[in-house]
Short mmCIF file of N, CA and C in Angstrom, two decimals:
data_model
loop_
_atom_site.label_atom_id
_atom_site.label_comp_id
_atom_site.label_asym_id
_atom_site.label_seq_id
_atom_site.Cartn_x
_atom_site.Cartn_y
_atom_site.Cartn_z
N UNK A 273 81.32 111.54 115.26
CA UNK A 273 81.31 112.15 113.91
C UNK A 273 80.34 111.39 113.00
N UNK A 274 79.63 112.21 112.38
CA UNK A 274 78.60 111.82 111.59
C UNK A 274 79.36 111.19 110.13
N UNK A 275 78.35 109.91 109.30
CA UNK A 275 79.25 109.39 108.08
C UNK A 275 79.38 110.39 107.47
N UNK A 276 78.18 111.50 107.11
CA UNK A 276 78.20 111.91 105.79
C UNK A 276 79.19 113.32 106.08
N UNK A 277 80.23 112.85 106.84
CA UNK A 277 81.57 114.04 107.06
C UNK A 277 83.07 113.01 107.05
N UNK A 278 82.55 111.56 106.60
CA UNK A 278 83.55 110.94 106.11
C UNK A 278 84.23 111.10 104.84
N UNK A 279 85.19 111.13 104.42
CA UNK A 279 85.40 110.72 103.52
C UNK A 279 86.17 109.37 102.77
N UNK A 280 85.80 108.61 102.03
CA UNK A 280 86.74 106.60 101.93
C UNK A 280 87.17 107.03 100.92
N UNK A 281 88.83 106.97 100.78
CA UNK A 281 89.55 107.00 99.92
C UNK A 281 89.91 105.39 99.39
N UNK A 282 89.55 105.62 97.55
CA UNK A 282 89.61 104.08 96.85
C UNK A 282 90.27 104.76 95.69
N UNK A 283 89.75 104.53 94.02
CA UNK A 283 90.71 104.22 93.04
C UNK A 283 90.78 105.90 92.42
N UNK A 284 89.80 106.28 92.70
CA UNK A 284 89.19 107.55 91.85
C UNK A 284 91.25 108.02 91.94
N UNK A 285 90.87 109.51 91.25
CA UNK A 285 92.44 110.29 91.17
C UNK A 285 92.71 111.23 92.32
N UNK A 286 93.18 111.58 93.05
CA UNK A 286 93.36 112.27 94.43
C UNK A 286 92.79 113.41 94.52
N UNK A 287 92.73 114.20 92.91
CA UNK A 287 91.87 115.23 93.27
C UNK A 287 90.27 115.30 93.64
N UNK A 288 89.89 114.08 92.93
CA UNK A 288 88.19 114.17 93.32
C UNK A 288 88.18 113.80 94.95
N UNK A 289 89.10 113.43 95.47
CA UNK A 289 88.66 113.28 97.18
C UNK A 289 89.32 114.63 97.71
N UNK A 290 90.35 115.36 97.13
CA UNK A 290 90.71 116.42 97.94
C UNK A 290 89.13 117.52 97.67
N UNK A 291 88.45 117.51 96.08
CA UNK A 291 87.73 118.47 96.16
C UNK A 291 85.91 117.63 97.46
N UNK A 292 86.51 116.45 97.20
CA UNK A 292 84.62 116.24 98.46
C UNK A 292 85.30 116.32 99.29
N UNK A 293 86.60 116.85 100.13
CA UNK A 293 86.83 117.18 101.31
C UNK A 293 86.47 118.53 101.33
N UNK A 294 87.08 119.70 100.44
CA UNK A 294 87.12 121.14 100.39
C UNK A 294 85.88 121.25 100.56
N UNK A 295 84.39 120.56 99.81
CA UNK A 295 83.24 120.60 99.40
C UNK A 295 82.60 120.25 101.00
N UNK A 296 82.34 119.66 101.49
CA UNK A 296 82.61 119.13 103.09
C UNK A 296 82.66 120.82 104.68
N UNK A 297 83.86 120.94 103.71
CA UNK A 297 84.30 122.00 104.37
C UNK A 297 83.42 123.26 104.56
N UNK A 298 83.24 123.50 103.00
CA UNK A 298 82.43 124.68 102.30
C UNK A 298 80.89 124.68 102.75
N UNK A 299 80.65 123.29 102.74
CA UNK A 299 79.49 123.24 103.42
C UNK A 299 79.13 123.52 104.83
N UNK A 300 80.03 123.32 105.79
CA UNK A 300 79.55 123.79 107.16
C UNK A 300 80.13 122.42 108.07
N UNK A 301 80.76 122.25 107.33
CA UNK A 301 81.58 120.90 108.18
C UNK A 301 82.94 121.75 109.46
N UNK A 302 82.70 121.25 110.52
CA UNK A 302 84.07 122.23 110.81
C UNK A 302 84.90 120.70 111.13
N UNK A 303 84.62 119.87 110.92
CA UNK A 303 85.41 118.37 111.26
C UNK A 303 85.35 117.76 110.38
N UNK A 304 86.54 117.05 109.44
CA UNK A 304 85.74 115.66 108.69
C UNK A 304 87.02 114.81 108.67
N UNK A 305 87.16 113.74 108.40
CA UNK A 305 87.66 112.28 108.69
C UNK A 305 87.76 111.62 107.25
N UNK A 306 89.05 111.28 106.75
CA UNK A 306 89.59 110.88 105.82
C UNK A 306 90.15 109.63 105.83
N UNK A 307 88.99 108.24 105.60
CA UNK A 307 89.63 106.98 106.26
C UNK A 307 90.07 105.90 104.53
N UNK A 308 91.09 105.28 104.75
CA UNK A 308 91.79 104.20 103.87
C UNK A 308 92.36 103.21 104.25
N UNK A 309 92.36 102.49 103.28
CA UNK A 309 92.86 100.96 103.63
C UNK A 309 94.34 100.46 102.46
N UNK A 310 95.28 99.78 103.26
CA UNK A 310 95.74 99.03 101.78
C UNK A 310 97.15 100.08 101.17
N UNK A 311 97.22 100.05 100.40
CA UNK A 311 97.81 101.37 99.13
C UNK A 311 97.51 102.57 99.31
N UNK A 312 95.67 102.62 99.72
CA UNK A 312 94.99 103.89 99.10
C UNK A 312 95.52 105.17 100.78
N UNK A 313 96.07 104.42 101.78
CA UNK A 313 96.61 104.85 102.81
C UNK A 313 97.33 105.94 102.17
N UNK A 314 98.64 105.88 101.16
CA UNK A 314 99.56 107.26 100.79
C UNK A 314 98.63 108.60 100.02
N UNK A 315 97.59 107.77 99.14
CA UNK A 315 96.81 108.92 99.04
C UNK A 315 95.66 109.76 99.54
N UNK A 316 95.52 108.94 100.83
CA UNK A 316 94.77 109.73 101.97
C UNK A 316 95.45 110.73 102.83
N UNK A 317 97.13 110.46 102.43
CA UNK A 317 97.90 111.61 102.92
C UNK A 317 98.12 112.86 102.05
N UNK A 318 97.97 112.11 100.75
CA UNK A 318 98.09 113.39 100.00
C UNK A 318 97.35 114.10 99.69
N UNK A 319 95.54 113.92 100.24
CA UNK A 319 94.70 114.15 100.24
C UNK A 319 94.23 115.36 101.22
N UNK A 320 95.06 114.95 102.40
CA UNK A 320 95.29 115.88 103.47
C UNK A 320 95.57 116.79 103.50
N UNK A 321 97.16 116.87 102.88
CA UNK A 321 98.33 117.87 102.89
C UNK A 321 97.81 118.46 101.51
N UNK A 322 97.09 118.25 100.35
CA UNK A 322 96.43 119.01 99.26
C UNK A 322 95.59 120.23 99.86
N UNK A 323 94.68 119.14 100.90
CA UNK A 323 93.57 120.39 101.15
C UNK A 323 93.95 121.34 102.21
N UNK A 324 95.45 120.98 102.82
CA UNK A 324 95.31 121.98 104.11
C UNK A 324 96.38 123.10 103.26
N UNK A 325 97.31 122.95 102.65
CA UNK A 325 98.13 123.44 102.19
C UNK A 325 97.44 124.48 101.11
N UNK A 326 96.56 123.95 100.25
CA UNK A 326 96.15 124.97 98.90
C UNK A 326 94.70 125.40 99.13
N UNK A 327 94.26 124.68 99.35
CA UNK A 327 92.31 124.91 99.29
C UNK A 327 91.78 125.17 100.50
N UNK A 328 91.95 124.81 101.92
CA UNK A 328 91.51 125.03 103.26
C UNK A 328 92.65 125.60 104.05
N UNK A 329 93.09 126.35 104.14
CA UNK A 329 93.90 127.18 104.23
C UNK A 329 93.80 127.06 106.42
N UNK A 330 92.80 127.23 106.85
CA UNK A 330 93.01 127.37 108.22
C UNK A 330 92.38 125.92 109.22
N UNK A 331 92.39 125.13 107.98
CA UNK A 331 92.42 123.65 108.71
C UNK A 331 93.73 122.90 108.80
N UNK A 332 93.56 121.98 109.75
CA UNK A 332 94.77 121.55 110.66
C UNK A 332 94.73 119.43 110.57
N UNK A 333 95.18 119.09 110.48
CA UNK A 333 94.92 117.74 111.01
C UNK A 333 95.07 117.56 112.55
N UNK A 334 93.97 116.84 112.84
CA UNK A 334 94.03 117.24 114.91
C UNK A 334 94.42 116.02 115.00
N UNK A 335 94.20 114.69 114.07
CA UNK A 335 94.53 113.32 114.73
C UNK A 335 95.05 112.68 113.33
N UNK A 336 95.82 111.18 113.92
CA UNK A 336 96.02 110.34 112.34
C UNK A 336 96.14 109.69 113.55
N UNK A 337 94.78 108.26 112.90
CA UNK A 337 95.18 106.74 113.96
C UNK A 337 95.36 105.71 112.82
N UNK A 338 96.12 104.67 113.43
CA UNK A 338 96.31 103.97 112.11
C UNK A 338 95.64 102.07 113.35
N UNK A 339 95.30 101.09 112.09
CA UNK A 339 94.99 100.53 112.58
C UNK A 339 95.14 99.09 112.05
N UNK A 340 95.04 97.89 112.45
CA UNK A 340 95.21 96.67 111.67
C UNK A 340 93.83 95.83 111.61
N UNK A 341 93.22 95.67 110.38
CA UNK A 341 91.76 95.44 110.41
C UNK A 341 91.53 93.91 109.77
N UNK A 342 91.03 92.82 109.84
CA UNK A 342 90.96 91.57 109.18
C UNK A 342 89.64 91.46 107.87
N UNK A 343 90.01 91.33 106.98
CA UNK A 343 89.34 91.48 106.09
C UNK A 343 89.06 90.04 105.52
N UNK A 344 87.53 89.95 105.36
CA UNK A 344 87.75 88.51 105.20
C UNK A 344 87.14 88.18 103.50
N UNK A 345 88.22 87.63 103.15
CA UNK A 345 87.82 87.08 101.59
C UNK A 345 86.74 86.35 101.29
N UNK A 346 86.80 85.92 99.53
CA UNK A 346 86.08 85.50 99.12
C UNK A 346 85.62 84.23 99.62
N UNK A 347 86.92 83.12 99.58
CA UNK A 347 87.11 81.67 100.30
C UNK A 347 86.85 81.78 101.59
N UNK A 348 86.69 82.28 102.74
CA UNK A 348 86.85 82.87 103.20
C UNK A 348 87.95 82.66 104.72
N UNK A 349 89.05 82.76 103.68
CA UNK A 349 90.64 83.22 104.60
C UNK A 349 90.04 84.62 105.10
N UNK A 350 90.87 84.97 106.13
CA UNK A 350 91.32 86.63 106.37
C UNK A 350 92.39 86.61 106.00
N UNK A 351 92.50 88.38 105.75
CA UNK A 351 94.15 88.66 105.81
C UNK A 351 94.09 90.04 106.50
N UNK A 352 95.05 90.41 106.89
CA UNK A 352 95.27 92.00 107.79
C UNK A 352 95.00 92.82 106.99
N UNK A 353 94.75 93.74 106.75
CA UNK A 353 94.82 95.06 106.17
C UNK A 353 95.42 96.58 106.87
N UNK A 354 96.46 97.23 106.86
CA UNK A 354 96.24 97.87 107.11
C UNK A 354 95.61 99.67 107.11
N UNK A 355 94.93 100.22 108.18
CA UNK A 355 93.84 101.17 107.75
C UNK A 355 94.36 102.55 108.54
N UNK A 356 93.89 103.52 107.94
CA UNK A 356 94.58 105.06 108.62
C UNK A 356 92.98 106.31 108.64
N UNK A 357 93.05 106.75 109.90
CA UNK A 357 91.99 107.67 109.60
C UNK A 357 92.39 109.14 109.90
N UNK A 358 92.39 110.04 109.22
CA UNK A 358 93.05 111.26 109.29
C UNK A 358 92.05 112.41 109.74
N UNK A 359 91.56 112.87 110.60
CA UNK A 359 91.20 113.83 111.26
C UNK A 359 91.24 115.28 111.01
N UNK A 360 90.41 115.65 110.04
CA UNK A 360 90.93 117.26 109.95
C UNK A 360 90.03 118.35 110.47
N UNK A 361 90.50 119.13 110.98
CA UNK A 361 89.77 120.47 111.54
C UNK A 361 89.73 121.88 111.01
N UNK A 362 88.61 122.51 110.98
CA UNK A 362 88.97 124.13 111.38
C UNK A 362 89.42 124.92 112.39
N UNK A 363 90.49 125.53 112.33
CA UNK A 363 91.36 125.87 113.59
C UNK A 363 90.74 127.12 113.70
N UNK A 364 90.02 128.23 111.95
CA UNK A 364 89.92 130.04 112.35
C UNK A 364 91.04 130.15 111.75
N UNK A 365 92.30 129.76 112.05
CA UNK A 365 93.70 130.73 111.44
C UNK A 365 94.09 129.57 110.44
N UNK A 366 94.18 131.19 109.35
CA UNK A 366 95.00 131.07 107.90
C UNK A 366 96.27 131.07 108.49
N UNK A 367 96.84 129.61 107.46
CA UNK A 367 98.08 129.47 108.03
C UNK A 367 98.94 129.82 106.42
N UNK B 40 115.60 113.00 118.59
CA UNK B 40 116.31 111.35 117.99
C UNK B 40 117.09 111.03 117.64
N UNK B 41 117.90 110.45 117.97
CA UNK B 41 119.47 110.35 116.76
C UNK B 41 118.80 109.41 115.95
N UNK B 42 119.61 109.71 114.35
CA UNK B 42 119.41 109.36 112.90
C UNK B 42 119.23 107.68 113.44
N UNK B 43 120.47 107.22 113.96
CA UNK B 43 120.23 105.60 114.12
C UNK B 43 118.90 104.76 114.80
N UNK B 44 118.10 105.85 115.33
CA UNK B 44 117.24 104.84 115.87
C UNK B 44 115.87 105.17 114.60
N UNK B 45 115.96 105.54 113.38
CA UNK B 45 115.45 105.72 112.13
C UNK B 45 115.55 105.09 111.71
N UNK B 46 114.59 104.80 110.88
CA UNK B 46 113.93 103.62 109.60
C UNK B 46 113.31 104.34 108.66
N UNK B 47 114.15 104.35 107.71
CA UNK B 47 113.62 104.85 106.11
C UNK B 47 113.29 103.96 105.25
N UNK B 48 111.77 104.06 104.98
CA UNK B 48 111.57 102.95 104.23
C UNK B 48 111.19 103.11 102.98
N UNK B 49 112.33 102.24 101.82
CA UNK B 49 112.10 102.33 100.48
C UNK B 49 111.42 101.06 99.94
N UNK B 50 111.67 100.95 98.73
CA UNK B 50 111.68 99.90 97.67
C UNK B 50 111.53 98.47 98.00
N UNK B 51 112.30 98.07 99.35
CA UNK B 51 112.42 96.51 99.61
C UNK B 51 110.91 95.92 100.39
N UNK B 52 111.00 94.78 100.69
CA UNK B 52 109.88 93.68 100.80
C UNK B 52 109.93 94.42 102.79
N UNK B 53 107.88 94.84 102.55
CA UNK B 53 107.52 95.52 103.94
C UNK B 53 108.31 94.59 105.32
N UNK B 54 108.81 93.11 105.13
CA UNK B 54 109.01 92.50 106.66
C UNK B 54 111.05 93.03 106.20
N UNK B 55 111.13 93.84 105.20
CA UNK B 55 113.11 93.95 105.49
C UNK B 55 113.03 94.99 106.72
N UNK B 56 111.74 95.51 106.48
CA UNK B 56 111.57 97.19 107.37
C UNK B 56 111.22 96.82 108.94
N UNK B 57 110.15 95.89 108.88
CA UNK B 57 109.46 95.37 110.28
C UNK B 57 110.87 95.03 110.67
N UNK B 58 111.74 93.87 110.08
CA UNK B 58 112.89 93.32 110.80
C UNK B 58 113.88 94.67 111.34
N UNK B 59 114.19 95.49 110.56
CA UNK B 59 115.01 96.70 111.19
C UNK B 59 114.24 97.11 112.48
N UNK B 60 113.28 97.29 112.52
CA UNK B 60 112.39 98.32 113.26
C UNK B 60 112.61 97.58 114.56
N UNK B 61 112.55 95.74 114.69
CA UNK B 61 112.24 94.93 115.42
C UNK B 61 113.53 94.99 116.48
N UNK B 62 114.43 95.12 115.19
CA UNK B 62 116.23 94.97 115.54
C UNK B 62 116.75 95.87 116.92
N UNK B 63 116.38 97.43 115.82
CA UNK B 63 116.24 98.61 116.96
C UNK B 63 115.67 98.29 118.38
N UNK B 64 114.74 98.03 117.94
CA UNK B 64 113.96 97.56 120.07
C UNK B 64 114.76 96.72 120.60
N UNK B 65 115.18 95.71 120.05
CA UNK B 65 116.01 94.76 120.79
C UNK B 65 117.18 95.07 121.12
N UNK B 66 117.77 95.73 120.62
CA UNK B 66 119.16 96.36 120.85
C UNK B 66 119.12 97.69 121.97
N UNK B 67 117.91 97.61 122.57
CA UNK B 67 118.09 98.88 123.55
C UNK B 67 117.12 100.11 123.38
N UNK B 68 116.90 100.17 122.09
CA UNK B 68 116.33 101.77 121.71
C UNK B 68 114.89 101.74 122.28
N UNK B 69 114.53 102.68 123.72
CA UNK B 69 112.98 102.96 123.64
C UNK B 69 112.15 103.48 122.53
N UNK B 70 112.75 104.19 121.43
CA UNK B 70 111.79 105.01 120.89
C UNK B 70 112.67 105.25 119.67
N UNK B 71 111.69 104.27 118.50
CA UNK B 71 112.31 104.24 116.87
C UNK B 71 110.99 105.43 116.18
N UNK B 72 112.08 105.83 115.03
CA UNK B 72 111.13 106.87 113.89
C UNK B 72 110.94 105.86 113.11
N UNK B 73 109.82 105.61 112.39
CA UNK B 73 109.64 105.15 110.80
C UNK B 73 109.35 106.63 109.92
N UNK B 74 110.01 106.31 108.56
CA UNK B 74 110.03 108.04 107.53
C UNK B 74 109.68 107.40 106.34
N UNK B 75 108.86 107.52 105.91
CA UNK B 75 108.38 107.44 103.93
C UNK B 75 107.86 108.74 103.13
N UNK B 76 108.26 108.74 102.32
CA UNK B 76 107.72 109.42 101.38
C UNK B 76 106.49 108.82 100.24
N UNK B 77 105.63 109.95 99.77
CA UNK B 77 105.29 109.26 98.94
C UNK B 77 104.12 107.73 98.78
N UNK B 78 104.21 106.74 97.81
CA UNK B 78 104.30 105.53 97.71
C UNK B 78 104.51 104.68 99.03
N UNK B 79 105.71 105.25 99.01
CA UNK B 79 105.98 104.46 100.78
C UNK B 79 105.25 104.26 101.85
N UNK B 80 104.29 105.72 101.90
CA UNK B 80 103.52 106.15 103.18
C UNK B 80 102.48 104.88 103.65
N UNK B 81 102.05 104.02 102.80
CA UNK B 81 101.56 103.00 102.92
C UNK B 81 102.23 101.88 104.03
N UNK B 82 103.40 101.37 103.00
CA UNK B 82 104.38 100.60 103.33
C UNK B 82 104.76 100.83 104.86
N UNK B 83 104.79 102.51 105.16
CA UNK B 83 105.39 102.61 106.61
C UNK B 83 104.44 102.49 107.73
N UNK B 84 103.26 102.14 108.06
CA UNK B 84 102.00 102.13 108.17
C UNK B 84 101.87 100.25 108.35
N UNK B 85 102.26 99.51 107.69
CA UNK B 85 102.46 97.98 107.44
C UNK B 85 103.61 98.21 108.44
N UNK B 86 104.44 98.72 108.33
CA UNK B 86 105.75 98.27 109.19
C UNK B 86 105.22 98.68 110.31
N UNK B 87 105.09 99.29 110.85
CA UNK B 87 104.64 99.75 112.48
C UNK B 87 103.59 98.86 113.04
N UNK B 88 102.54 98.82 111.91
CA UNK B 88 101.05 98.04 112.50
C UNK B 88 101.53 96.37 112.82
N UNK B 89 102.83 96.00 111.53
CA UNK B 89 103.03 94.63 112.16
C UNK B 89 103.84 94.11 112.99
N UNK B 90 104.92 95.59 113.30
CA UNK B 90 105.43 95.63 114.35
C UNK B 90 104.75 95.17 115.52
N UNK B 91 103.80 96.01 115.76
CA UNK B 91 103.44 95.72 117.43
C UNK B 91 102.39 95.25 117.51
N UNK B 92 101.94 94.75 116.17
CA UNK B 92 100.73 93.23 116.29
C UNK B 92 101.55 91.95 116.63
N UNK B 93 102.80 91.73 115.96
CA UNK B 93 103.43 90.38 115.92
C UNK B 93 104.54 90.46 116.80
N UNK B 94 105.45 91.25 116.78
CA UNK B 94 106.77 91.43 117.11
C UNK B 94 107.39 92.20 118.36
N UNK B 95 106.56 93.19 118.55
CA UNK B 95 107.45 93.93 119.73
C UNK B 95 105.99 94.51 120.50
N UNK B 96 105.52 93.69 121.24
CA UNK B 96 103.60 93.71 121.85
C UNK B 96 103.58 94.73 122.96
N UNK B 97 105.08 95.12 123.56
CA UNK B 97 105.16 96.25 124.57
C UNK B 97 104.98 97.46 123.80
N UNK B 98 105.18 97.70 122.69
CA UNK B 98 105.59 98.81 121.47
C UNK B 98 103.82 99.26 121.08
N UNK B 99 103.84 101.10 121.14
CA UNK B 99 102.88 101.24 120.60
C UNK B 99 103.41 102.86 119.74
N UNK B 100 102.24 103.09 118.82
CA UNK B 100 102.82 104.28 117.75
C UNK B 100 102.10 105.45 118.99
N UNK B 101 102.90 106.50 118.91
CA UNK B 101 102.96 107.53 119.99
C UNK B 101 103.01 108.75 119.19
N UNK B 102 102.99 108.84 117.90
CA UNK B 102 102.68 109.93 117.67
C UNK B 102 103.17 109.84 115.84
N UNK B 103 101.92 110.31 115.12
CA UNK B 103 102.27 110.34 113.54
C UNK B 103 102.32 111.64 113.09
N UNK B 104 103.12 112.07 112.34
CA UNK B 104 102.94 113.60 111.76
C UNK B 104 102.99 113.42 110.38
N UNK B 105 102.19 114.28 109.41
CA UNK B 105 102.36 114.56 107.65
C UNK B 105 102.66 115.86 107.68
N UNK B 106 103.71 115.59 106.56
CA UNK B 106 104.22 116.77 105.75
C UNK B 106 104.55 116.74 104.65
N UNK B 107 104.37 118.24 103.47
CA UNK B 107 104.60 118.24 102.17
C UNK B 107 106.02 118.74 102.23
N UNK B 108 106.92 117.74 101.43
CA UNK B 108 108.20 117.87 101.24
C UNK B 108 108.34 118.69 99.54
N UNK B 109 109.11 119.63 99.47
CA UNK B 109 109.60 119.78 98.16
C UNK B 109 110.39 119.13 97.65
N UNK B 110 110.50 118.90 96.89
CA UNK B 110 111.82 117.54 96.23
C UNK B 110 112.43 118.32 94.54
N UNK B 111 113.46 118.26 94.94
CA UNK B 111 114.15 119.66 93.63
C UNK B 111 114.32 118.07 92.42
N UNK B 112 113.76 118.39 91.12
CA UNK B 112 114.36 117.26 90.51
C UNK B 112 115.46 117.16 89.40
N UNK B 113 116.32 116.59 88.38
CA UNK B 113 117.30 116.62 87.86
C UNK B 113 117.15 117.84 87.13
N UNK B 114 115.61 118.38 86.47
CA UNK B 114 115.62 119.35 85.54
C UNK B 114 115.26 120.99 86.01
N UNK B 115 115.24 120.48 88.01
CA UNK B 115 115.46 121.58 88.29
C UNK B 115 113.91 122.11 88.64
N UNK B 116 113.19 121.76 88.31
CA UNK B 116 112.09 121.79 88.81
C UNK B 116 111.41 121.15 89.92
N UNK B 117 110.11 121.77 90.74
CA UNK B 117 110.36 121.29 92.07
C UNK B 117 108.61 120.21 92.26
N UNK B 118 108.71 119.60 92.50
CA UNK B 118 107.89 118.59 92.59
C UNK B 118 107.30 118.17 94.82
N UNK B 119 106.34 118.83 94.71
CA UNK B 119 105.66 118.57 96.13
C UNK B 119 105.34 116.88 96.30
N UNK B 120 105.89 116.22 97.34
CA UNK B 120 105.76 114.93 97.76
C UNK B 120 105.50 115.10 99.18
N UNK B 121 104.36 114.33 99.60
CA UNK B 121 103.91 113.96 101.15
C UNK B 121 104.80 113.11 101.75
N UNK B 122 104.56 113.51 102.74
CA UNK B 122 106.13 112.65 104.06
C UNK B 122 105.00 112.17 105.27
N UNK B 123 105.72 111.33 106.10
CA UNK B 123 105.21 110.75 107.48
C UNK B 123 106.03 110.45 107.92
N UNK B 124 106.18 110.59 109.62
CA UNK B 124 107.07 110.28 110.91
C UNK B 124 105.93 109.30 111.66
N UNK B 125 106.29 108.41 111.74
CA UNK B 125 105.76 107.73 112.95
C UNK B 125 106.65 106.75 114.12
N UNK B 126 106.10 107.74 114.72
CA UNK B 126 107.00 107.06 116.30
C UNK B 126 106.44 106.21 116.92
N UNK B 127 107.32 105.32 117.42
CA UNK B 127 106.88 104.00 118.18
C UNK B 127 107.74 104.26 119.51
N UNK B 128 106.97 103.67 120.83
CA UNK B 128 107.98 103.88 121.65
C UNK B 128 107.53 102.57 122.48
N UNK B 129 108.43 102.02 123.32
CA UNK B 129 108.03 100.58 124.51
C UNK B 129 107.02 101.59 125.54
N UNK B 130 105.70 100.76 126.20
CA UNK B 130 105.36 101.31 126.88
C UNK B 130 105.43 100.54 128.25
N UNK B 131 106.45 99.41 128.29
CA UNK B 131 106.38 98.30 129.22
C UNK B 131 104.71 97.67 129.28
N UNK B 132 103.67 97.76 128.69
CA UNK B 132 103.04 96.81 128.78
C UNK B 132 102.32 96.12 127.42
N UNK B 133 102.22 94.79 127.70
CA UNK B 133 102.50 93.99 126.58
C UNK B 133 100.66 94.05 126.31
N UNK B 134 100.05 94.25 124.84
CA UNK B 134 98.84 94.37 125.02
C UNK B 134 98.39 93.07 124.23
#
């Protein structure tokens, strides 16, 4: 999967990532990938279930992997993070 | 699944959840749910990932699902909240 069918969920408000997913879509995307870290993990779900439920109507989530990533600070300690990437598709059927 | 081999995770400190989750495996259960709503969805995501980074190394997540829950509230009005299931199950090998 190509980046520019990613989408990185950070501080913005949930709707500006549900609409560059729909936007994604609209464009000719039939796949795109919804990845977060941290916190921003619950609103990469709600990001999901926004666009499949109201705005993309016959896309599906095909995968959710979740993962434990080391992030290394300023000092430079690590600490874990954990990260989720959500997988969404065009299935054809309005659900 | 029966309800008992479930982990609902609220409000308390992410290792009260890892320790339940940990408890369950040790006591027998092949195959625990973690459930959050919300806020949580993060939190449940930390509990699984440090599950079977630190604690239970035979244990891997076998399958995540999202869903939009309705949630009726005191005034009667209905408020859409995102949900997650993630299953963990022993796979006998320790990675």
């Amino acid at each position: 999967m190509q980046d520019e069918n990613t989408v990185f969920i950070g501080k913005k408000e949930t709707m500006n990532y549900v609409m560059a997913v729909v936007t994604q879509f609209n464009s000719g995307s039939d796949e795109i990938e919804i990845k977060a870290r941290g916190r921003a993990i619950s609103k990469a779900v709600d990001v999901a279930e926004i666009t499949r439920n109201r705005f993309v109507k016959q896309a599906e989530i095909t995968d959710i992997i979740t993962e434990t990533e080391e992030i290394e600070q300023e000092d430079g300690q690590t600490v874990n993070v954990s990260s989720i990437e959500i997988k969404m598709a065009l299935t054809g059927e309005e659900e």
